[in-house]
Amino acid sequence: MLMKGVTLRGLEVFEALAETGSVAKAAEVTGLSQPAVSQQMRNLEAALGVDLVDHGRRPMRLTPAGRSFLQRTQAVLRQLRLAQNELTVMDLTHLSTLSLGVIDDFDNDLTPRLVTILAESMTRCRFKLITAPSHEISAEIKARRLHLAIAASSGEVMEGIVEYPLVRDPYILVCAKGAAEAAGGVEPLMRSLPILRYDRAQLIGRQIEAHLARQKLEFAERFEIGAHLSLMTLVARGMGWAITTPLGYMRAGRYHDQMEAHQVPFKPFSRTISLFAGTDWADRVPRDVARTTRMLVGDMVIGPALAQLPWLEGELRVMEN
């Protein structure tokens, strides 16, 4: 039982206030009046016996207690929203067939959970799932061999295809644990060890190489690896450093005790993971699948990633369409 004074509405107000730093903006997000927002915060802080925000600063900032409580609050609200989403929006009983392609970055946990939700909603549907790199998934949806696809966006406008952005996934640098400190920093590390490149046939490889070229950064041609986990293995063993994303980093969880992640020491860049659907599909089905996927990503990927890499706060995030 929650202690008296701690309410779901109060938690939602606190989350909104933490994100916006403003009572007025929190009121817009929650649909409450500004006095109601202030009252909800007073009630929550009184119930907990601590100040969660510094009320004397503009924009408002969280206290140490507030930062700690926010992580728990967000986890609770994600679970409640996901449960509500599973119960209310995934009505796919009318479908007779559905083919879905999902980027292999989600192989570990998210794809099985998404497939389970879909299967429970499609009682009379013939269902096909493929997992592959983004460039292969994109080719399949473009050729109309898939109904829905979840993949990294190339930025290309595809005729007859609607894009629903899901996740902003910033690029980061990864190396063996302790390697950056031993080299005297990230930039000296980049000069002393070779870059471990993704296969340029893959979209992620092309995006990274294009950005390095724009920054006029050149590195010796030595390693070009197609398999993500093989590339992460070489990183963990100190064979070089690589540029990947938080989704890729989290997928290599078995190596986390041998790896470390850093911000890139040049102009930051990111990729967008989106859901793609043909325009001949009714809008409701893609939107429902996109909404469920955003919930799952927030709970199963972004939350754990930010716990390990808190400096990604605000950069790694769910994108609302």
Tab-separated table of C-alpha atoms in Angstrom:
chain	number	residue	atom	x	y	z
A	1	MET	CA	0.000	0.000	0.000
A	2	LEU	CA	1.302	3.470	-0.885
A	3	MET	CA	1.779	5.778	2.080
A	4	LYS	CA	-0.985	8.310	2.522
A	5	GLY	CA	-0.550	11.286	0.219
A	6	VAL	CA	1.428	9.479	-2.488
A	7	THR	CA	-0.909	9.290	-5.488
A	8	LEU	CA	-0.551	8.312	-9.144
A	9	ARG	CA	-1.471	11.862	-10.145
A	10	GLY	CA	1.202	13.212	-7.813
A	11	LEU	CA	3.826	10.970	-9.406
A	12	GLU	CA	2.774	12.099	-12.884
A	13	VAL	CA	3.000	15.759	-11.842
A	14	PHE	CA	6.447	15.203	-10.330
A	15	GLU	CA	7.677	13.524	-13.521
A	16	ALA	CA	6.337	16.377	-15.651
A	17	LEU	CA	7.845	19.019	-13.365
A	18	ALA	CA	11.218	17.241	-13.392
A	19	GLU	CA	11.199	17.162	-17.196
A	20	THR	CA	10.078	20.749	-17.756
A	21	GLY	CA	11.402	22.631	-14.717
A	22	SER	CA	8.283	24.792	-14.785
A	23	VAL	CA	4.901	24.653	-13.060
A	24	ALA	CA	3.301	26.256	-16.117
A	25	LYS	CA	4.765	23.689	-18.522
A	26	ALA	CA	3.973	20.823	-16.156
A	27	ALA	CA	0.385	22.062	-16.105
A	28	GLU	CA	0.284	21.908	-19.917
A	29	VAL	CA	1.679	18.362	-19.935
A	30	THR	CA	-0.684	17.017	-17.284
A	31	GLY	CA	-3.774	19.022	-18.221
A	32	LEU	CA	-4.064	20.453	-14.715
A	33	SER	CA	-4.186	24.054	-13.575
A	34	GLN	CA	-1.007	25.598	-12.208
A	35	PRO	CA	-2.400	25.767	-8.635
A	36	ALA	CA	-3.338	22.076	-8.906
A	37	VAL	CA	0.215	21.193	-9.988
A	38	SER	CA	1.665	23.106	-7.050
A	39	GLN	CA	-0.778	21.425	-4.650
A	40	GLN	CA	0.068	17.956	-5.968
A	41	MET	CA	3.773	18.631	-5.406
A	42	ARG	CA	3.162	19.941	-1.881
A	43	ASN	CA	1.113	16.848	-1.062
A	44	LEU	CA	3.762	14.482	-2.464
A	45	GLU	CA	6.657	16.155	-0.660
A	46	ALA	CA	4.657	16.257	2.578
A	47	ALA	CA	3.879	12.542	2.280
A	48	LEU	CA	7.537	11.663	1.652
A	49	GLY	CA	8.888	14.117	4.202
A	50	VAL	CA	11.543	15.518	1.816
A	51	ASP	CA	11.881	18.287	-0.749
A	52	LEU	CA	12.007	16.805	-4.246
A	53	VAL	CA	12.629	20.086	-6.072
A	54	ASP	CA	14.378	23.328	-5.190
A	55	HIS	CA	11.392	25.667	-5.281
A	56	GLY	CA	13.587	28.752	-5.054
A	57	ARG	CA	15.253	28.231	-8.448
A	58	ARG	CA	13.952	28.973	-11.922
A	59	PRO	CA	13.829	26.701	-13.770
A	60	MET	CA	13.175	24.367	-10.874
A	61	ARG	CA	15.828	21.748	-10.268
A	62	LEU	CA	15.659	18.437	-8.487
A	63	THR	CA	17.239	17.966	-5.096
A	64	PRO	CA	19.471	14.896	-4.574
A	65	ALA	CA	16.459	13.154	-3.037
A	66	GLY	CA	14.377	14.221	-6.034
A	67	ARG	CA	16.862	12.762	-8.534
A	68	SER	CA	16.840	9.451	-6.706
A	69	PHE	CA	13.047	9.369	-6.419
A	70	LEU	CA	12.608	10.333	-10.086
A	71	GLN	CA	14.289	7.131	-11.295
A	72	ARG	CA	11.859	5.040	-9.245
A	73	THR	CA	8.918	7.179	-10.309
A	74	GLN	CA	9.719	6.823	-14.002
A	75	ALA	CA	10.127	3.056	-13.671
A	76	VAL	CA	6.747	2.728	-11.947
A	77	LEU	CA	4.961	4.953	-14.473
A	78	ARG	CA	6.556	3.113	-17.423
A	79	GLN	CA	5.256	-0.188	-16.110
A	80	LEU	CA	1.761	1.189	-15.525
A	81	ARG	CA	1.617	2.786	-18.988
A	82	LEU	CA	2.891	-0.369	-20.627
A	83	ALA	CA	0.306	-2.484	-18.810
A	84	GLN	CA	-2.446	-0.081	-19.836
A	85	ASN	CA	-1.173	-0.061	-23.394
A	86	GLU	CA	-1.151	-3.850	-23.617
A	87	LEU	CA	-4.717	-4.018	-22.344
A	88	THR	CA	-6.304	-1.247	-24.354
A	89	VAL	CA	-4.651	-0.433	-27.651
A	90	MET	CA	-3.432	-3.672	-29.230
A	91	ASP	CA	-6.651	-4.967	-30.761
A	92	LEU	CA	-5.421	-6.853	-33.832
A	93	THR	CA	-8.101	-9.539	-33.894
A	94	HIS	CA	-9.338	-8.275	-37.281
A	95	LEU	CA	-6.052	-9.078	-39.056
A	96	SER	CA	-5.689	-12.216	-41.183
A	97	THR	CA	-1.958	-11.837	-41.892
A	98	LEU	CA	0.905	-9.707	-40.622
A	99	SER	CA	4.591	-9.732	-41.567
A	100	LEU	CA	6.969	-7.744	-39.377
A	101	GLY	CA	10.686	-7.005	-39.667
A	102	VAL	CA	12.622	-5.834	-36.600
A	103	ILE	CA	16.158	-4.447	-36.374
A	104	ASP	CA	18.480	-6.990	-34.769
A	105	ASP	CA	19.497	-4.471	-32.075
A	106	PHE	CA	16.301	-5.533	-30.285
A	107	ASP	CA	17.011	-9.267	-30.452
A	108	ASN	CA	17.873	-9.811	-26.800
A	109	ASP	CA	14.707	-8.864	-24.936
A	110	LEU	CA	12.460	-6.392	-26.700
A	111	THR	CA	11.548	-8.380	-29.816
A	112	PRO	CA	10.385	-11.477	-27.854
A	113	ARG	CA	8.224	-9.260	-25.631
A	114	LEU	CA	6.752	-7.396	-28.613
A	115	VAL	CA	6.043	-10.635	-30.455
A	116	THR	CA	4.299	-12.060	-27.393
A	117	ILE	CA	2.055	-8.994	-27.150
A	118	LEU	CA	1.254	-9.165	-30.861
A	119	ALA	CA	0.581	-12.902	-30.779
A	120	GLU	CA	-1.852	-12.519	-27.909
A	121	SER	CA	-3.707	-9.849	-29.896
A	122	MET	CA	-3.885	-11.775	-33.183
A	123	THR	CA	-6.069	-14.787	-32.467
A	124	ARG	CA	-6.795	-15.610	-36.139
A	125	CYS	CA	-3.764	-14.101	-37.841
A	126	ARG	CA	-0.948	-15.690	-39.838
A	127	PHE	CA	2.161	-13.993	-38.466
A	128	LYS	CA	5.700	-13.793	-39.889
A	129	LEU	CA	8.697	-12.199	-38.161
A	130	ILE	CA	12.204	-11.547	-39.462
A	131	THR	CA	15.124	-9.923	-37.650
A	132	ALA	CA	18.017	-8.454	-39.621
A	133	PRO	CA	20.202	-5.340	-39.958
A	134	SER	CA	18.423	-2.114	-40.853
A	135	HIS	CA	19.445	-2.037	-44.513
A	136	GLU	CA	17.916	-5.487	-45.082
A	137	ILE	CA	14.721	-4.608	-43.203
A	138	SER	CA	14.398	-1.371	-45.195
A	139	ALA	CA	14.815	-3.215	-48.489
A	140	GLU	CA	12.056	-5.640	-47.536
A	141	ILE	CA	9.546	-2.940	-46.591
A	142	LYS	CA	10.409	-0.950	-49.731
A	143	ALA	CA	9.768	-4.065	-51.847
A	144	ARG	CA	6.438	-4.550	-50.008
A	145	ARG	CA	7.487	-7.959	-48.678
A	146	LEU	CA	6.768	-6.724	-45.142
A	147	HIS	CA	3.681	-5.020	-43.751
A	148	LEU	CA	5.545	-3.299	-40.901
A	149	ALA	CA	9.236	-2.709	-40.233
A	150	ILE	CA	11.226	-1.396	-37.281
A	151	ALA	CA	14.641	-0.178	-38.416
A	152	ALA	CA	17.050	2.739	-38.407
A	153	SER	CA	15.940	5.561	-40.645
A	154	SER	CA	18.124	6.519	-43.588
A	155	GLY	CA	16.373	9.882	-43.865
A	156	GLU	CA	15.135	8.886	-47.321
A	157	VAL	CA	11.506	9.591	-48.152
A	158	MET	CA	10.132	6.307	-49.503
A	159	GLU	CA	7.126	6.566	-51.772
A	160	GLY	CA	4.111	4.807	-50.356
A	161	ILE	CA	5.742	4.357	-46.930
A	162	VAL	CA	4.820	6.206	-43.719
A	163	GLU	CA	7.478	6.630	-41.003
A	164	TYR	CA	6.687	6.699	-37.277
A	165	PRO	CA	9.792	7.793	-35.274
A	166	LEU	CA	10.376	5.675	-32.170
A	167	VAL	CA	13.791	6.320	-30.603
A	168	ARG	CA	16.619	8.837	-30.826
A	169	ASP	CA	19.789	6.730	-30.507
A	170	PRO	CA	22.945	8.898	-30.230
A	171	TYR	CA	26.331	7.620	-31.332
A	172	ILE	CA	28.891	6.946	-28.600
A	173	LEU	CA	32.484	5.724	-28.426
A	174	VAL	CA	33.297	2.379	-26.796
A	175	CYS	CA	36.641	0.911	-25.800
A	176	ALA	CA	38.108	-1.646	-23.418
A	177	LYS	CA	37.691	-0.842	-19.740
A	178	GLY	CA	40.480	1.437	-18.571
A	179	ALA	CA	41.825	1.982	-22.082
A	180	ALA	CA	40.979	5.687	-22.256
A	181	GLU	CA	42.583	6.456	-18.910
A	182	ALA	CA	45.689	4.460	-19.840
A	183	ALA	CA	46.012	6.411	-23.099
A	184	GLY	CA	45.576	9.783	-21.379
A	185	GLY	CA	42.039	10.417	-22.636
A	186	VAL	CA	39.641	9.511	-25.421
A	187	GLU	CA	41.365	11.513	-28.164
A	188	PRO	CA	44.838	10.056	-27.466
A	189	LEU	CA	43.188	6.622	-27.440
A	190	MET	CA	41.773	7.268	-30.907
A	191	ARG	CA	45.254	8.062	-32.172
A	192	SER	CA	46.998	5.133	-30.476
A	193	LEU	CA	44.582	2.295	-31.333
A	194	PRO	CA	42.800	1.454	-34.610
A	195	ILE	CA	39.132	2.083	-35.210
A	196	LEU	CA	36.963	-1.028	-35.444
A	197	ARG	CA	34.512	-0.210	-38.219
A	198	TYR	CA	31.079	-1.558	-39.002
A	199	ASP	CA	30.678	-3.111	-42.441
A	200	ARG	CA	29.948	-0.251	-44.845
A	201	ALA	CA	27.229	-2.336	-46.482
A	202	GLN	CA	25.229	-1.755	-43.299
A	203	LEU	CA	23.344	1.492	-42.706
A	204	ILE	CA	25.066	2.059	-39.364
A	205	GLY	CA	28.464	1.740	-41.040
A	206	ARG	CA	27.535	4.216	-43.758
A	207	GLN	CA	26.155	6.737	-41.265
A	208	ILE	CA	29.282	6.616	-39.120
A	209	GLU	CA	31.652	6.909	-42.080
A	210	ALA	CA	29.667	9.822	-43.532
A	211	HIS	CA	29.854	11.723	-40.247
A	212	LEU	CA	33.573	11.102	-39.832
A	213	ALA	CA	34.095	12.403	-43.371
A	214	ARG	CA	32.077	15.555	-42.589
A	215	GLN	CA	34.290	16.122	-39.536
A	216	LYS	CA	37.391	15.520	-41.731
A	217	LEU	CA	38.486	12.662	-39.476
A	218	GLU	CA	40.508	9.894	-41.085
A	219	PHE	CA	41.643	6.618	-39.563
A	220	ALA	CA	43.662	3.724	-40.950
A	221	GLU	CA	41.789	1.016	-42.858
A	222	ARG	CA	42.317	-2.195	-40.922
A	223	PHE	CA	39.193	-3.713	-39.369
A	224	GLU	CA	35.714	-3.785	-40.931
A	225	ILE	CA	33.328	-6.119	-39.107
A	226	GLY	CA	29.810	-7.096	-40.170
A	227	ALA	CA	28.662	-8.888	-37.015
A	228	HIS	CA	27.920	-6.501	-34.155
A	229	LEU	CA	28.830	-8.859	-31.315
A	230	SER	CA	32.091	-9.801	-33.030
A	231	LEU	CA	32.959	-6.111	-33.231
A	232	MET	CA	32.124	-5.650	-29.532
A	233	THR	CA	34.286	-8.678	-28.678
A	234	LEU	CA	37.278	-7.020	-30.319
A	235	VAL	CA	36.531	-3.807	-28.411
A	236	ALA	CA	36.330	-5.676	-25.097
A	237	ARG	CA	39.675	-7.364	-25.791
A	238	GLY	CA	41.399	-4.058	-26.408
A	239	MET	CA	42.002	-4.531	-30.123
A	240	GLY	CA	40.746	-1.024	-30.855
A	241	TRP	CA	37.865	1.350	-30.300
A	242	ALA	CA	34.520	1.692	-32.061
A	243	ILE	CA	31.636	4.059	-32.568
A	244	THR	CA	28.278	2.480	-31.828
A	245	THR	CA	25.020	3.524	-30.157
A	246	PRO	CA	23.471	2.887	-26.732
A	247	LEU	CA	21.179	0.274	-28.306
A	248	GLY	CA	24.228	-1.526	-29.664
A	249	TYR	CA	26.055	-1.152	-26.358
A	250	MET	CA	23.138	-2.612	-24.383
A	251	ARG	CA	22.899	-5.527	-26.800
A	252	ALA	CA	26.481	-6.443	-25.859
A	253	GLY	CA	25.654	-6.791	-22.162
A	254	ARG	CA	27.884	-9.843	-21.743
A	255	TYR	CA	30.919	-7.585	-22.302
A	256	HIS	CA	29.967	-4.654	-20.086
A	257	ASP	CA	32.432	-5.648	-17.377
A	258	GLN	CA	35.216	-5.416	-19.998
A	259	MET	CA	34.068	-2.244	-21.808
A	260	GLU	CA	33.392	1.423	-21.172
A	261	ALA	CA	31.448	4.038	-23.107
A	262	HIS	CA	32.207	7.719	-23.705
A	263	GLN	CA	30.742	10.697	-25.514
A	264	VAL	CA	32.272	11.144	-28.957
A	265	PRO	CA	34.989	13.863	-28.804
A	266	PHE	CA	33.677	15.654	-31.892
A	267	LYS	CA	30.357	16.988	-33.134
A	268	PRO	CA	27.662	14.653	-31.718
A	269	PHE	CA	25.327	12.794	-34.039
A	270	SER	CA	22.561	10.249	-33.737
A	271	ARG	CA	20.311	7.897	-35.626
A	272	THR	CA	16.546	7.498	-35.464
A	273	ILE	CA	14.868	4.117	-35.061
A	274	SER	CA	11.432	4.206	-36.695
A	275	LEU	CA	8.480	2.037	-37.561
A	276	PHE	CA	7.653	1.965	-41.263
A	277	ALA	CA	4.319	0.969	-42.805
A	278	GLY	CA	2.793	1.058	-46.254
A	279	THR	CA	0.242	3.789	-46.863
A	280	ASP	CA	-2.283	1.110	-47.819
A	281	TRP	CA	-2.443	0.053	-44.174
A	282	ALA	CA	-5.056	1.542	-41.877
A	283	ASP	CA	-3.372	4.144	-39.697
A	284	ARG	CA	-4.548	2.599	-36.407
A	285	VAL	CA	-2.507	-0.619	-36.604
A	286	PRO	CA	0.907	1.029	-37.230
A	287	ARG	CA	0.210	3.664	-34.590
A	288	ASP	CA	-0.763	1.016	-32.032
A	289	VAL	CA	2.354	-1.053	-32.750
A	290	ALA	CA	4.522	2.089	-32.634
A	291	ARG	CA	3.039	3.144	-29.301
A	292	THR	CA	3.608	-0.295	-27.798
A	293	THR	CA	7.170	-0.402	-29.121
A	294	ARG	CA	7.945	3.008	-27.600
A	295	MET	CA	6.694	1.759	-24.235
A	296	LEU	CA	8.826	-1.371	-24.454
A	297	VAL	CA	11.945	0.524	-25.550
A	298	GLY	CA	11.566	3.012	-22.707
A	299	ASP	CA	11.176	0.282	-20.117
A	300	MET	CA	13.527	-2.409	-21.403
A	301	VAL	CA	16.297	-0.442	-23.134
A	302	ILE	CA	16.384	3.270	-22.342
A	303	GLY	CA	15.778	2.937	-18.601
A	304	PRO	CA	18.592	0.382	-18.068
A	305	ALA	CA	20.911	2.281	-20.449
A	306	LEU	CA	20.486	5.578	-18.575
A	307	ALA	CA	21.119	3.788	-15.279
A	308	GLN	CA	24.529	2.763	-16.634
A	309	LEU	CA	25.244	5.860	-18.727
A	310	PRO	CA	23.451	8.775	-17.012
A	311	TRP	CA	25.279	11.333	-19.201
A	312	LEU	CA	22.977	10.216	-22.037
A	313	GLU	CA	19.958	11.769	-20.288
A	314	GLY	CA	18.012	13.810	-22.832
A	315	GLU	CA	20.002	12.416	-25.759
A	316	LEU	CA	18.822	8.801	-25.692
A	317	ARG	CA	15.044	9.113	-25.653
A	318	VAL	CA	11.704	7.938	-26.979
A	319	MET	CA	10.364	10.111	-29.790
A	320	GLU	CA	6.670	10.887	-29.842
A	321	ASN	CA	5.148	11.065	-33.312
